[in-house]
GROMACS .gro file of C-alpha atoms in nm:
model
  394
    1MET     CA    1  14.190  22.684  17.704
    2VAL     CA    2  13.821  22.558  17.691
    3SER     CA    3  13.838  22.465  18.069
    4SER     CA    4  14.065  22.706  18.199
    5GLY     CA    5  13.847  22.988  18.349
    6ILE     CA    6  14.014  23.247  18.156
    7GLY     CA    7  13.818  23.484  17.953
    8GLU     CA    8  13.868  23.687  17.625
    9ASP     CA    9  13.997  24.030  17.806
   10THR     CA   10  14.336  23.946  17.931
   11TYR     CA   11  14.638  24.125  17.867
   12CYS     CA   12  14.951  23.969  17.654
   13PRO     CA   13  15.303  24.125  17.620
   14ARG     CA   14  15.369  24.312  17.268
   15ASN     CA   15  15.622  24.072  17.129
   16VAL     CA   16  15.345  23.809  17.171
   17MET     CA   17  15.085  23.991  17.021
   18GLU     CA   18  15.338  24.053  16.694
   19GLY     CA   19  15.413  23.705  16.669
   20ARG     CA   20  15.767  23.762  16.796
   21GLU     CA   21  15.735  23.498  17.094
   22GLU     CA   22  16.027  23.295  16.982
   23SER     CA   23  16.253  23.586  16.930
   24ALA     CA   24  16.187  23.811  17.243
   25THR     CA   25  16.465  24.066  17.285
   26HIS     CA   26  16.641  24.212  17.615
   27GLN     CA   27  16.473  24.526  17.533
   28ASP     CA   28  16.103  24.367  17.502
   29ALA     CA   29  16.155  24.215  17.874
   30LEU     CA   30  16.272  24.596  17.983
   31SER     CA   31  15.952  24.756  17.793
   32GLU     CA   32  15.688  24.479  17.955
   33MET     CA   33  15.855  24.553  18.287
   34ASP     CA   34  15.886  24.977  18.237
   35ASP     CA   35  15.512  24.954  18.139
   36ILE     CA   36  15.382  24.780  18.438
   37ILE     CA   37  15.596  24.905  18.701
   38PHE     CA   38  15.608  25.298  18.605
   39ASP     CA   39  15.241  25.321  18.505
   40THR     CA   40  15.146  25.186  18.870
   41LEU     CA   41  15.385  25.372  19.050
   42ASP     CA   42  15.276  25.688  18.890
   43GLU     CA   43  14.917  25.619  18.999
   44LEU     CA   44  15.038  25.539  19.365
   45PHE     CA   45  15.239  25.834  19.399
   46ALA     CA   46  14.965  26.048  19.258
   47LYS     CA   47  14.663  25.879  19.513
   48THR     CA   48  14.836  25.891  19.826
   49GLY     CA   49  15.047  26.180  19.793
   50VAL     CA   50  15.372  26.040  19.904
   51SER     CA   51  15.668  26.178  19.712
   52PRO     CA   52  15.927  25.944  19.581
   53SER     CA   53  16.199  26.109  19.783
   54GLU     CA   54  16.022  25.997  20.111
   55ILE     CA   55  16.040  25.638  20.037
   56GLY     CA   56  16.315  25.466  20.215
   57ILE     CA   57  16.266  25.057  20.094
   58VAL     CA   58  16.218  24.918  19.744
   59VAL     CA   59  16.107  24.610  19.681
   60ALA     CA   60  16.061  24.416  19.362
   61SER     CA   61  15.934  24.098  19.327
   62VAL     CA   62  15.988  23.932  18.952
   63SER     CA   63  16.064  23.570  18.916
   64LEU     CA   64  16.187  23.533  18.543
   65PHE     CA   65  16.400  23.854  18.470
   66SER     CA   66  16.647  23.979  18.688
   67PRO     CA   67  16.881  24.242  18.473
   68ALA     CA   68  17.172  24.474  18.564
   69PRO     CA   69  17.128  24.738  18.674
   70SER     CA   70  16.845  24.583  18.867
   71LEU     CA   71  16.459  24.686  18.870
   72THR     CA   72  16.445  24.861  19.165
   73ALA     CA   73  16.778  25.075  19.016
   74ARG     CA   74  16.550  25.137  18.756
   75VAL     CA   75  16.272  25.227  18.969
   76ILE     CA   76  16.497  25.477  19.185
   77ASN     CA   77  16.655  25.634  18.871
   78ARG     CA   78  16.324  25.691  18.723
   79TYR     CA   79  16.220  25.869  19.040
   80LYS     CA   80  16.519  25.994  19.157
   81MET     CA   81  16.500  25.841  19.522
   82ARG     CA   82  16.746  25.945  19.815
   83ASN     CA   83  17.080  25.778  19.838
   84ASP     CA   84  16.983  25.610  20.169
   85VAL     CA   85  16.692  25.407  20.013
   86LYS     CA   86  16.725  25.042  20.070
   87ALA     CA   87  16.631  24.805  19.772
   88PHE     CA   88  16.558  24.434  19.726
   89ASN     CA   89  16.541  24.199  19.425
   90LEU     CA   90  16.348  23.909  19.476
   91SER     CA   91  16.307  23.645  19.178
   92GLY     CA   92  16.266  23.289  19.114
   93MET     CA   93  15.988  23.311  19.414
   94GLY     CA   94  15.719  23.243  19.185
   95CYS     CA   95  15.337  23.348  19.219
   96SER     CA   96  15.344  23.386  19.635
   97ALA     CA   97  15.637  23.664  19.612
   98ASN     CA   98  15.441  23.958  19.715
   99VAL     CA   99  15.364  23.826  20.058
  100ILE     CA  100  15.705  23.727  20.086
  101ALA     CA  101  15.801  24.075  19.971
  102VAL     CA  102  15.536  24.197  20.242
  103ASP     CA  103  15.705  24.002  20.508
  104LEU     CA  104  16.050  24.168  20.441
  105VAL     CA  105  15.915  24.540  20.470
  106LYS     CA  106  15.768  24.372  20.822
  107GLN     CA  107  16.085  24.265  20.894
  108LEU     CA  108  16.274  24.620  20.772
  109PHE     CA  109  16.021  24.807  20.955
  110LYS     CA  110  16.156  24.673  21.285
  111THR     CA  111  16.481  24.846  21.236
  112CYS     CA  112  16.338  25.138  20.982
  113LYS     CA  113  16.123  25.331  21.203
  114ASN     CA  114  15.853  25.594  21.049
  115SER     CA  115  15.922  25.471  20.708
  116PHE     CA  116  15.802  25.457  20.387
  117ALA     CA  117  15.828  25.129  20.160
  118ILE     CA  118  15.687  25.026  19.837
  119VAL     CA  119  15.650  24.697  19.690
  120VAL     CA  120  15.626  24.608  19.292
  121SER     CA  121  15.485  24.290  19.180
  122THR     CA  122  15.471  24.152  18.841
  123GLU     CA  123  15.613  23.893  18.585
  124SER     CA  124  15.829  23.898  18.288
  125ILE     CA  125  15.582  23.676  18.032
  126GLY     CA  126  15.713  23.788  17.704
  127PRO     CA  127  16.039  23.646  17.709
  128ASN     CA  128  15.897  23.341  17.851
  129TRP     CA  129  15.671  23.239  17.638
  130TYR     CA  130  15.663  22.885  17.554
  131SER     CA  131  15.697  22.818  17.172
  132GLY     CA  132  15.719  22.419  17.168
  133LYS     CA  133  15.496  22.126  17.155
  134GLU     CA  134  15.518  21.968  17.490
  135LYS     CA  135  15.144  21.960  17.630
  136SER     CA  136  15.242  22.034  18.027
  137MET     CA  137  15.459  22.307  17.907
  138MET     CA  138  15.209  22.491  17.683
  139LEU     CA  139  14.984  22.517  18.004
  140SER     CA  140  15.188  22.825  18.134
  141ASN     CA  141  15.079  22.995  17.796
  142ILE     CA  142  14.718  22.944  17.883
  143LEU     CA  143  14.718  23.074  18.216
  144PHE     CA  144  14.966  23.343  18.269
  145ARG     CA  145  14.899  23.702  18.134
  146THR     CA  146  15.055  24.045  18.167
  147GLY     CA  147  14.960  24.244  18.483
  148GLY     CA  148  15.091  24.381  18.800
  149CYS     CA  149  15.056  24.634  19.097
  150SER     CA  150  15.259  24.826  19.325
  151MET     CA  151  15.158  24.910  19.685
  152LEU     CA  152  15.266  25.154  19.979
  153LEU     CA  153  15.330  25.013  20.328
  154THR     CA  154  15.467  25.230  20.618
  155ASN     CA  155  15.498  25.193  20.998
  156ASN     CA  156  15.387  25.571  21.078
  157GLY     CA  157  15.152  25.588  21.333
  158ALA     CA  158  15.051  25.906  21.181
  159TRP     CA  159  14.923  25.751  20.887
  160LYS     CA  160  14.693  25.502  21.042
  161GLY     CA  161  14.389  25.724  20.996
  162LYS     CA  162  14.465  25.709  20.607
  163ALA     CA  163  14.547  25.324  20.579
  164LEU     CA  164  14.346  25.089  20.389
  165LEU     CA  165  14.437  24.782  20.539
  166GLU     CA  166  14.653  24.684  20.858
  167LEU     CA  167  14.854  24.372  20.850
  168THR     CA  168  14.777  24.152  21.136
  169CYS     CA  169  14.946  23.822  21.096
  170TYR     CA  170  15.160  23.620  20.852
  171VAL     CA  171  15.310  23.265  20.835
  172ARG     CA  172  15.515  23.121  20.511
  173THR     CA  173  15.581  22.761  20.453
  174HIS     CA  174  15.817  22.565  20.237
  175ILE     CA  175  15.771  22.218  20.131
  176GLY     CA  176  16.078  22.217  19.860
  177SER     CA  177  16.215  21.921  20.026
  178ASP     CA  178  15.921  21.694  19.902
  179ASP     CA  179  16.062  21.588  19.546
  180GLU     CA  180  15.684  21.593  19.413
  181ALA     CA  181  15.601  21.947  19.532
  182TYR     CA  182  15.948  22.073  19.416
  183ARG     CA  183  15.900  21.971  19.041
  184SER     CA  184  15.537  22.037  19.034
  185CYS     CA  185  15.631  22.369  18.892
  186PHE     CA  186  15.936  22.386  18.716
  187GLN     CA  187  16.136  22.594  18.472
  188LEU     CA  188  16.338  22.372  18.221
  189GLU     CA  189  16.342  22.338  17.847
  190ASP     CA  190  16.203  22.077  17.652
  191ASP     CA  191  16.390  21.807  17.408
  192ILE     CA  192  16.447  22.072  17.141
  193GLY     CA  193  16.598  22.336  17.350
  194ASN     CA  194  16.253  22.558  17.384
  195LYS     CA  195  16.265  22.727  17.740
  196GLY     CA  196  15.924  22.726  17.920
  197PHE     CA  197  15.758  22.602  18.267
  198ARG     CA  198  15.620  22.269  18.296
  199LEU     CA  199  15.306  22.255  18.537
  200THR     CA  200  15.242  21.908  18.644
  201ARG     CA  201  14.918  21.718  18.736
  202ASP     CA  202  15.080  21.708  19.104
  203LEU     CA  203  15.032  22.086  19.152
  204PRO     CA  204  14.700  22.114  19.283
  205ARG     CA  205  14.817  21.820  19.550
  206ALA     CA  206  15.132  22.019  19.626
  207GLY     CA  207  14.905  22.320  19.668
  208ALA     CA  208  14.654  22.165  19.903
  209LYS     CA  209  14.987  21.977  20.113
  210ALA     CA  210  15.142  22.335  20.170
  211LEU     CA  211  14.812  22.503  20.256
  212ALA     CA  212  14.736  22.255  20.523
  213LYS     CA  213  15.070  22.291  20.678
  214ASN     CA  214  15.061  22.660  20.673
  215LEU     CA  215  14.716  22.698  20.814
  216ARG     CA  216  14.778  22.455  21.106
  217VAL     CA  217  15.020  22.726  21.242
  218LEU     CA  218  14.824  23.045  21.093
  219LEU     CA  219  14.464  22.936  21.220
  220PRO     CA  220  14.528  22.942  21.610
  221LYS     CA  221  14.635  23.302  21.594
  222VAL     CA  222  14.336  23.443  21.383
  223LEU     CA  223  14.009  23.203  21.525
  224PRO     CA  224  13.867  23.290  21.825
  225LEU     CA  225  13.953  23.035  22.116
  226SER     CA  226  13.613  22.870  22.158
  227GLU     CA  227  13.652  22.782  21.800
  228ILE     CA  228  13.967  22.599  21.858
  229LEU     CA  229  13.855  22.434  22.151
  230ARG     CA  230  13.529  22.304  21.978
  231TYR     CA  231  13.764  22.165  21.697
  232THR     CA  232  13.998  21.993  21.947
  233ILE     CA  233  13.732  21.812  22.154
  234ASN     CA  234  13.520  21.684  21.825
  235HIS     CA  235  13.886  21.579  21.681
  236TYR     CA  236  13.976  21.389  22.000
  237ARG     CA  237  13.616  21.272  22.019
  238ASN     CA  238  13.598  21.133  21.657
  239LYS     CA  239  13.967  20.981  21.700
  240MET     CA  240  13.834  20.771  22.014
  241VAL     CA  241  13.522  20.640  21.834
  242LYS     CA  242  13.733  20.609  21.489
  243ARG     CA  243  13.467  20.781  21.311
  244PRO     CA  244  13.608  20.958  20.972
  245ALA     CA  245  13.552  21.297  20.886
  246PRO     CA  246  13.250  21.398  20.674
  247LYS     CA  247  13.364  21.409  20.286
  248GLY     CA  248  13.383  21.767  20.220
  249SER     CA  249  13.395  21.903  20.565
  250GLY     CA  250  13.726  22.073  20.495
  251PRO     CA  251  13.979  22.117  20.782
  252GLY     CA  252  13.700  22.096  21.037
  253LEU     CA  253  13.710  22.432  21.143
  254ASN     CA  254  13.454  22.700  21.111
  255LEU     CA  255  13.722  22.941  20.915
  256LYS     CA  256  13.426  23.220  20.891
  257SER     CA  257  13.440  23.258  21.269
  258GLY     CA  258  13.732  23.449  21.277
  259ILE     CA  259  13.789  23.551  20.868
  260ASP     CA  260  13.548  23.752  20.666
  261HIS     CA  261  13.669  23.712  20.331
  262PHE     CA  262  13.902  23.465  20.141
  263CYS     CA  263  14.177  23.597  19.859
  264VAL     CA  264  14.256  23.307  19.717
  265HIS     CA  265  14.557  23.331  19.455
  266PRO     CA  266  14.424  23.303  19.106
  267GLY     CA  267  14.668  23.052  18.997
  268GLY     CA  268  14.417  22.852  18.771
  269ARG     CA  269  14.071  22.697  18.800
  270ALA     CA  270  14.212  22.385  18.940
  271ILE     CA  271  14.407  22.538  19.203
  272ILE     CA  272  14.118  22.742  19.295
  273ASP     CA  273  13.862  22.506  19.307
  274GLU     CA  274  14.121  22.264  19.523
  275VAL     CA  275  14.152  22.553  19.797
  276GLY     CA  276  13.766  22.599  19.813
  277LYS     CA  277  13.754  22.187  19.839
  278SER     CA  278  14.007  22.183  20.107
  279LEU     CA  279  13.895  22.497  20.315
  280ALA     CA  280  13.492  22.418  20.245
  281LEU     CA  281  13.449  22.740  20.086
  282ASN     CA  282  13.123  22.814  19.875
  283ASP     CA  283  13.092  22.984  19.568
  284HIS     CA  284  13.035  23.340  19.737
  285ASP     CA  285  13.386  23.286  19.878
  286LEU     CA  286  13.562  23.170  19.542
  287GLU     CA  287  13.380  23.451  19.342
  288PRO     CA  288  13.646  23.727  19.349
  289ALA     CA  289  13.958  23.473  19.280
  290ARG     CA  290  13.732  23.329  18.957
  291MET     CA  291  13.671  23.636  18.843
  292ALA     CA  292  14.004  23.778  18.879
  293LEU     CA  293  14.129  23.458  18.695
  294HIS     CA  294  13.868  23.509  18.394
  295ARG     CA  295  13.931  23.899  18.358
  296PHE     CA  296  14.314  23.912  18.395
  297GLY     CA  297  14.439  23.543  18.399
  298ASN     CA  298  14.730  23.444  18.619
  299THR     CA  299  14.932  23.747  18.653
  300SER     CA  300  15.190  23.591  18.877
  301SER     CA  301  15.251  23.757  19.205
  302GLY     CA  302  15.049  24.077  19.153
  303GLY     CA  303  14.711  23.826  19.116
  304LEU     CA  304  14.629  23.873  19.465
  305TRP     CA  305  14.582  24.207  19.448
  306TYR     CA  306  14.348  24.207  19.147
  307VAL     CA  307  14.110  23.953  19.375
  308LEU     CA  308  14.083  24.193  19.642
  309GLY     CA  309  14.057  24.464  19.402
  310TYR     CA  310  13.733  24.287  19.302
  311MET     CA  311  13.608  24.276  19.641
  312GLU     CA  312  13.684  24.652  19.703
  313ALA     CA  313  13.500  24.742  19.379
  314LYS     CA  314  13.203  24.533  19.491
  315LYS     CA  315  13.187  24.716  19.820
  316LEU     CA  316  13.230  24.403  20.004
  317LEU     CA  317  13.499  24.522  20.236
  318LYS     CA  318  13.372  24.701  20.532
  319LYS     CA  319  13.544  24.846  20.842
  320GLY     CA  320  13.676  24.570  21.075
  321ASP     CA  321  13.644  24.299  20.847
  322THR     CA  322  13.965  24.031  20.800
  323ILE     CA  323  14.083  23.892  20.475
  324LEU     CA  324  14.280  23.586  20.472
  325MET     CA  325  14.548  23.609  20.174
  326ILE     CA  326  14.634  23.275  20.053
  327SER     CA  327  14.917  23.226  19.811
  328LEU     CA  328  15.111  22.942  19.633
  329GLY     CA  329  15.434  22.937  19.464
  330ALA     CA  330  15.673  22.728  19.303
  331GLY     CA  331  15.937  22.558  19.509
  332PHE     CA  332  15.683  22.472  19.645
  333LYS     CA  333  15.573  22.769  19.858
  334CYS     CA  334  15.247  22.859  20.063
  335ASN     CA  335  15.276  23.230  20.205
  336ASN     CA  336  14.945  23.365  20.404
  337CYS     CA  337  14.904  23.637  20.592
  338VAL     CA  338  14.583  23.820  20.734
  339TRP     CA  339  14.467  24.189  20.702
  340LYS     CA  340  14.249  24.391  20.887
  341VAL     CA  341  14.029  24.640  20.712
  342MET     CA  342  14.066  25.002  20.828
  343LYS     CA  343  13.764  25.161  20.664
  344ASP     CA  344  13.483  25.082  20.423
  345LEU     CA  345  13.666  25.033  20.058
  346GLU     CA  346  13.471  25.098  19.753
  347ASP     CA  347  13.737  25.213  19.496
  348LYS     CA  348  13.647  25.030  19.146
  349ASN     CA  349  14.013  25.071  19.114
  350VAL     CA  350  14.159  24.815  18.796
  351TRP     CA  351  13.799  24.691  18.768
  352LYS     CA  352  13.628  25.035  18.684
  353ASP     CA  353  13.562  24.964  18.310
  354CYS     CA  354  13.397  24.621  18.358
  355ILE     CA  355  13.292  24.598  18.743
  356ASP     CA  356  12.932  24.618  18.647
  357HIS     CA  357  12.951  24.308  18.403
  358TYR     CA  358  13.082  24.059  18.668
  359PRO     CA  359  13.004  23.800  18.753
  360PRO     CA  360  12.901  23.739  18.378
  361ASN     CA  361  12.607  23.482  18.353
  362THR     CA  362  12.872  23.230  18.221
  363LEU     CA  363  13.237  23.181  18.246
  364SER     CA  364  13.242  22.975  17.949
  365ASN     CA  365  13.437  23.109  17.609
  366PRO     CA  366  13.361  23.074  17.268
  367PHE     CA  367  13.657  22.815  17.226
  368THR     CA  368  13.429  22.495  17.262
  369GLU     CA  369  13.230  22.633  16.981
  370LYS     CA  370  13.537  22.728  16.766
  371PHE     CA  371  13.774  22.470  16.820
  372GLY     CA  372  13.591  22.188  17.002
  373TRP     CA  373  13.594  21.987  16.664
  374ILE     CA  374  13.932  21.900  16.760
  375ASN     CA  375  13.871  21.696  17.040
  376ASP     CA  376  13.601  21.501  16.836
  377GLU     CA  377  13.701  21.160  16.780
  378SER     CA  378  13.458  21.151  16.467
  379MET     CA  379  13.702  21.409  16.305
  380ASP     CA  380  14.005  21.270  16.365
  381PHE     CA  381  14.073  21.175  16.008
  382ALA     CA  382  14.350  21.399  15.913
  383ARG     CA  383  14.623  21.474  16.134
  384ARG     CA  384  14.895  21.739  16.085
  385GLU     CA  385  15.181  21.485  16.070
  386ASP     CA  386  14.999  21.280  15.769
  387TYR     CA  387  15.050  21.618  15.583
  388ILE     CA  388  15.434  21.712  15.704
  389SER     CA  389  15.516  21.361  15.604
  390LYS     CA  390  15.392  21.394  15.265
  391LEU     CA  391  15.525  21.703  15.201
  392TYR     CA  392  15.828  21.589  15.293
  393THR     CA  393  15.854  21.267  15.096
  394ASN     CA  394  15.723  21.466  14.798
   0.00000   0.00000   0.00000
């Protein structure tokens, strides 16, 4: 917890806060989804002026909860949408589900002209809180928090002047055939039947591998030809003289020749650091992801938009800028896309109550001061097991 990068202002499901993490009900799961989905959609419709009756496509991405009727059916019923609306529920897709949902809408737009689509991304945390003692499964409790987002997409040309972002490129990569990557983020039960997620030490390496494969396809589509030629010449020159790439040089490409901002999935400190190392990004580039992780935690598929929201609240996004959105998820998947900023953005959005305090002077939390003694070997004179065994024998 001390080194997780998580702050003290993140949000938890009600059943966890009330001490009912071992006995979450179906209604707990529905309430958690309704609070996030309906609150964000109410704001979205009010802010855009679009009526729910105008929506032609609804996509919900929630990996760990798939009720019947579906979550999209709950949305359609709540807002009394028209009867020809196309509804899709994405489950089991992990933290990269939002970009998958955007890609799905992009494909549907090819046959649905002048349409509006909404994408809702969140995660069901309450019923999936791990209550056991296996360390690799406890990590998910530290990283994952409650949160989500709703977004409006359209291919209606009349709305181009109102648009905030334009999708220009996307690439999806799946390395599930690699056993190590496939098992690096896995839902299962521990030895005594407690359900949870196991996050292994292979996770950062799996992320780096998937990211590298994805960028081999994506970068030639977004970087200028001059940068591609420079890289190609240097690559073959170094190969001929058998000169190794300098340590920490990243991909060898100047990504900033075609990309202005990097929206990295706030999956955890290790993931952010590994992506930064792989792409040779500096602290300024990674600040939005680190701040989103600190303030909101890992909110799964909705997390990328907290990162982008930070950029917007800090007034970093100017008309014409390009944003590389990097998402990683269980399976193992890397789904990336590039957005073009259509106008200067400076809405403080979900960050409005705290943006003036970010970045903080330090990302350290008080857990070291309060509980650091647990790791002090000199204090290892009494263990919980010692007391338990005595209680049983007495």
